[in-house]
Coordinates of C-alpha atoms in Angstrom, one line a residue:
M207 CA 0.0 0.0 0.0
G208 CA 1.3 3.5 -0.9
L209 CA 1.9 6.3 1.5
S210 CA -0.4 9.2 1.5
L211 CA 0.9 12.7 1.0
Y212 CA 0.3 13.4 4.7
D213 CA 2.3 10.3 5.8
F214 CA 5.1 11.3 3.4
Y215 CA 5.1 14.8 4.9
Q216 CA 5.2 13.4 8.5
N217 CA 8.1 11.0 7.7
H218 CA 10.2 13.6 5.8
Q219 CA 9.3 16.9 7.6
A220 CA 12.9 17.9 8.4
L221 CA 14.1 17.2 4.9
L222 CA 11.2 19.1 3.3
H223 CA 11.8 22.0 5.7
S224 CA 15.5 22.1 4.8
V225 CA 14.7 22.0 1.0
L226 CA 12.1 24.8 1.4
V227 CA 14.6 27.0 3.3
L228 CA 17.2 26.4 0.5
V229 CA 14.7 27.2 -2.2
V230 CA 13.6 30.4 -0.4
A231 CA 17.2 31.5 0.1
F232 CA 18.0 30.8 -3.5
L233 CA 15.0 32.7 -4.8
T234 CA 15.6 35.7 -2.6
T235 CA 19.3 35.8 -3.6
I236 CA 18.5 35.7 -7.3
L237 CA 15.8 38.3 -6.8
T238 CA 18.1 40.7 -5.0
R239 CA 20.8 40.2 -7.7
F240 CA 18.5 40.8 -10.7
M241 CA 16.3 43.5 -9.1
P242 CA 18.6 46.5 -10.1
F243 CA 18.6 45.3 -13.7
I244 CA 14.9 44.9 -13.7
I245 CA 14.3 48.4 -12.2
F246 CA 16.8 50.3 -14.2
R247 CA 16.5 48.5 -17.6
K248 CA 15.1 51.5 -19.4
K249 CA 17.0 54.3 -17.7
S250 CA 20.4 54.7 -16.0
A251 CA 20.7 54.4 -12.3
P252 CA 20.4 57.6 -10.2
K253 CA 23.7 59.2 -9.1
S254 CA 22.8 58.4 -5.4
I255 CA 22.6 54.7 -6.2
I256 CA 26.0 54.8 -8.0
T257 CA 27.5 56.7 -5.1
L258 CA 26.2 54.1 -2.7
G259 CA 27.8 51.4 -4.8
E260 CA 31.2 53.1 -4.5
I261 CA 30.9 54.0 -0.8
L262 CA 29.3 50.9 0.8
P263 CA 32.0 48.2 0.0
P264 CA 34.8 50.0 1.9
A265 CA 32.4 51.0 4.7
M266 CA 31.3 47.4 5.1
I267 CA 34.9 46.2 5.3
G268 CA 35.6 48.8 8.0
M269 CA 32.5 47.7 9.9
L270 CA 33.6 44.1 9.7
L271 CA 37.1 45.0 11.0
V272 CA 35.5 46.8 14.0
Y273 CA 33.3 43.8 14.6
C274 CA 36.2 41.3 14.3
F275 CA 38.5 43.3 16.6
A276 CA 35.8 44.4 19.1
S277 CA 36.1 41.4 21.5
T278 CA 39.9 41.2 21.2
D279 CA 41.5 40.9 24.7
M280 CA 44.5 43.2 24.7
A281 CA 45.2 42.7 28.4
H282 CA 46.2 39.0 28.3
A283 CA 48.6 37.0 26.2
P284 CA 48.8 36.9 23.3
F285 CA 47.6 40.5 23.4
G286 CA 45.5 40.3 20.2
L287 CA 48.3 39.0 18.1
N288 CA 46.2 36.0 16.9
E289 CA 43.7 38.4 15.3
L290 CA 46.4 40.7 14.1
C291 CA 48.2 37.9 12.4
G292 CA 45.0 36.7 10.7
F293 CA 44.3 40.2 9.5
I294 CA 47.8 40.7 8.1
L295 CA 47.7 37.3 6.4
T296 CA 44.4 38.0 4.8
A297 CA 45.6 41.5 3.6
L298 CA 48.9 40.0 2.2
L299 CA 47.1 37.2 0.4
Y300 CA 44.7 39.8 -1.2
L301 CA 47.6 42.1 -2.2
I302 CA 49.5 39.2 -3.7
T303 CA 46.6 37.4 -5.5
K304 CA 43.9 40.1 -5.9
V305 CA 41.4 37.3 -5.3
G306 CA 39.1 38.0 -2.4
V307 CA 38.0 34.4 -1.9
T308 CA 41.6 33.2 -1.8
A309 CA 42.4 35.9 0.8
V310 CA 39.4 35.1 3.0
I311 CA 39.9 31.3 2.9
G312 CA 43.7 31.6 3.4
G313 CA 43.3 34.1 6.2
T314 CA 40.7 32.0 7.9
L315 CA 42.8 28.9 7.7
G316 CA 45.9 30.7 8.9
Y317 CA 44.0 32.3 11.8
A318 CA 42.4 28.9 12.7
T319 CA 45.8 27.3 12.7
I320 CA 47.4 29.9 14.9
V321 CA 44.5 29.7 17.4
Q322 CA 44.3 25.9 17.4
T323 CA 48.1 25.3 17.8
Q324 CA 48.2 28.2 20.4
I325 CA 51.7 29.0 19.1
L326 CA 51.4 32.7 20.1
D327 CA 50.1 31.7 23.6
K328 CA 53.2 29.5 24.1
L329 CA 55.5 32.4 23.1
F330 CA 54.1 34.6 25.9
L331 CA 53.8 32.1 28.7
P332 CA 56.2 32.8 31.6
I333 CA 59.1 30.3 31.8

């Protein structure tokens, strides 16, 4: 005997919920990406929108830096050096490769390695 639609829903509710969340996230992402092209297809974008497009990316990077360094403990070893090393590694990778994804992934891996090995903590421990 076959399962009814209700029985299928009850047995696979978590999977269906996950698929629905992914579909909604996909559709909203696509919508936000194509919305400017739909709105401004017959006329050029206003100067205020173009200005926002130039100003917001650096402002967002600055905001992320403040967010990332806000909880850094400068009073105890390693005195924020883990975060500083991760930032410098990310910046160097970006300057060398000019590929943001490579810089973010490399910086994240480098920071995670520094934190997990606690190499800087060991340097500042009293002997």
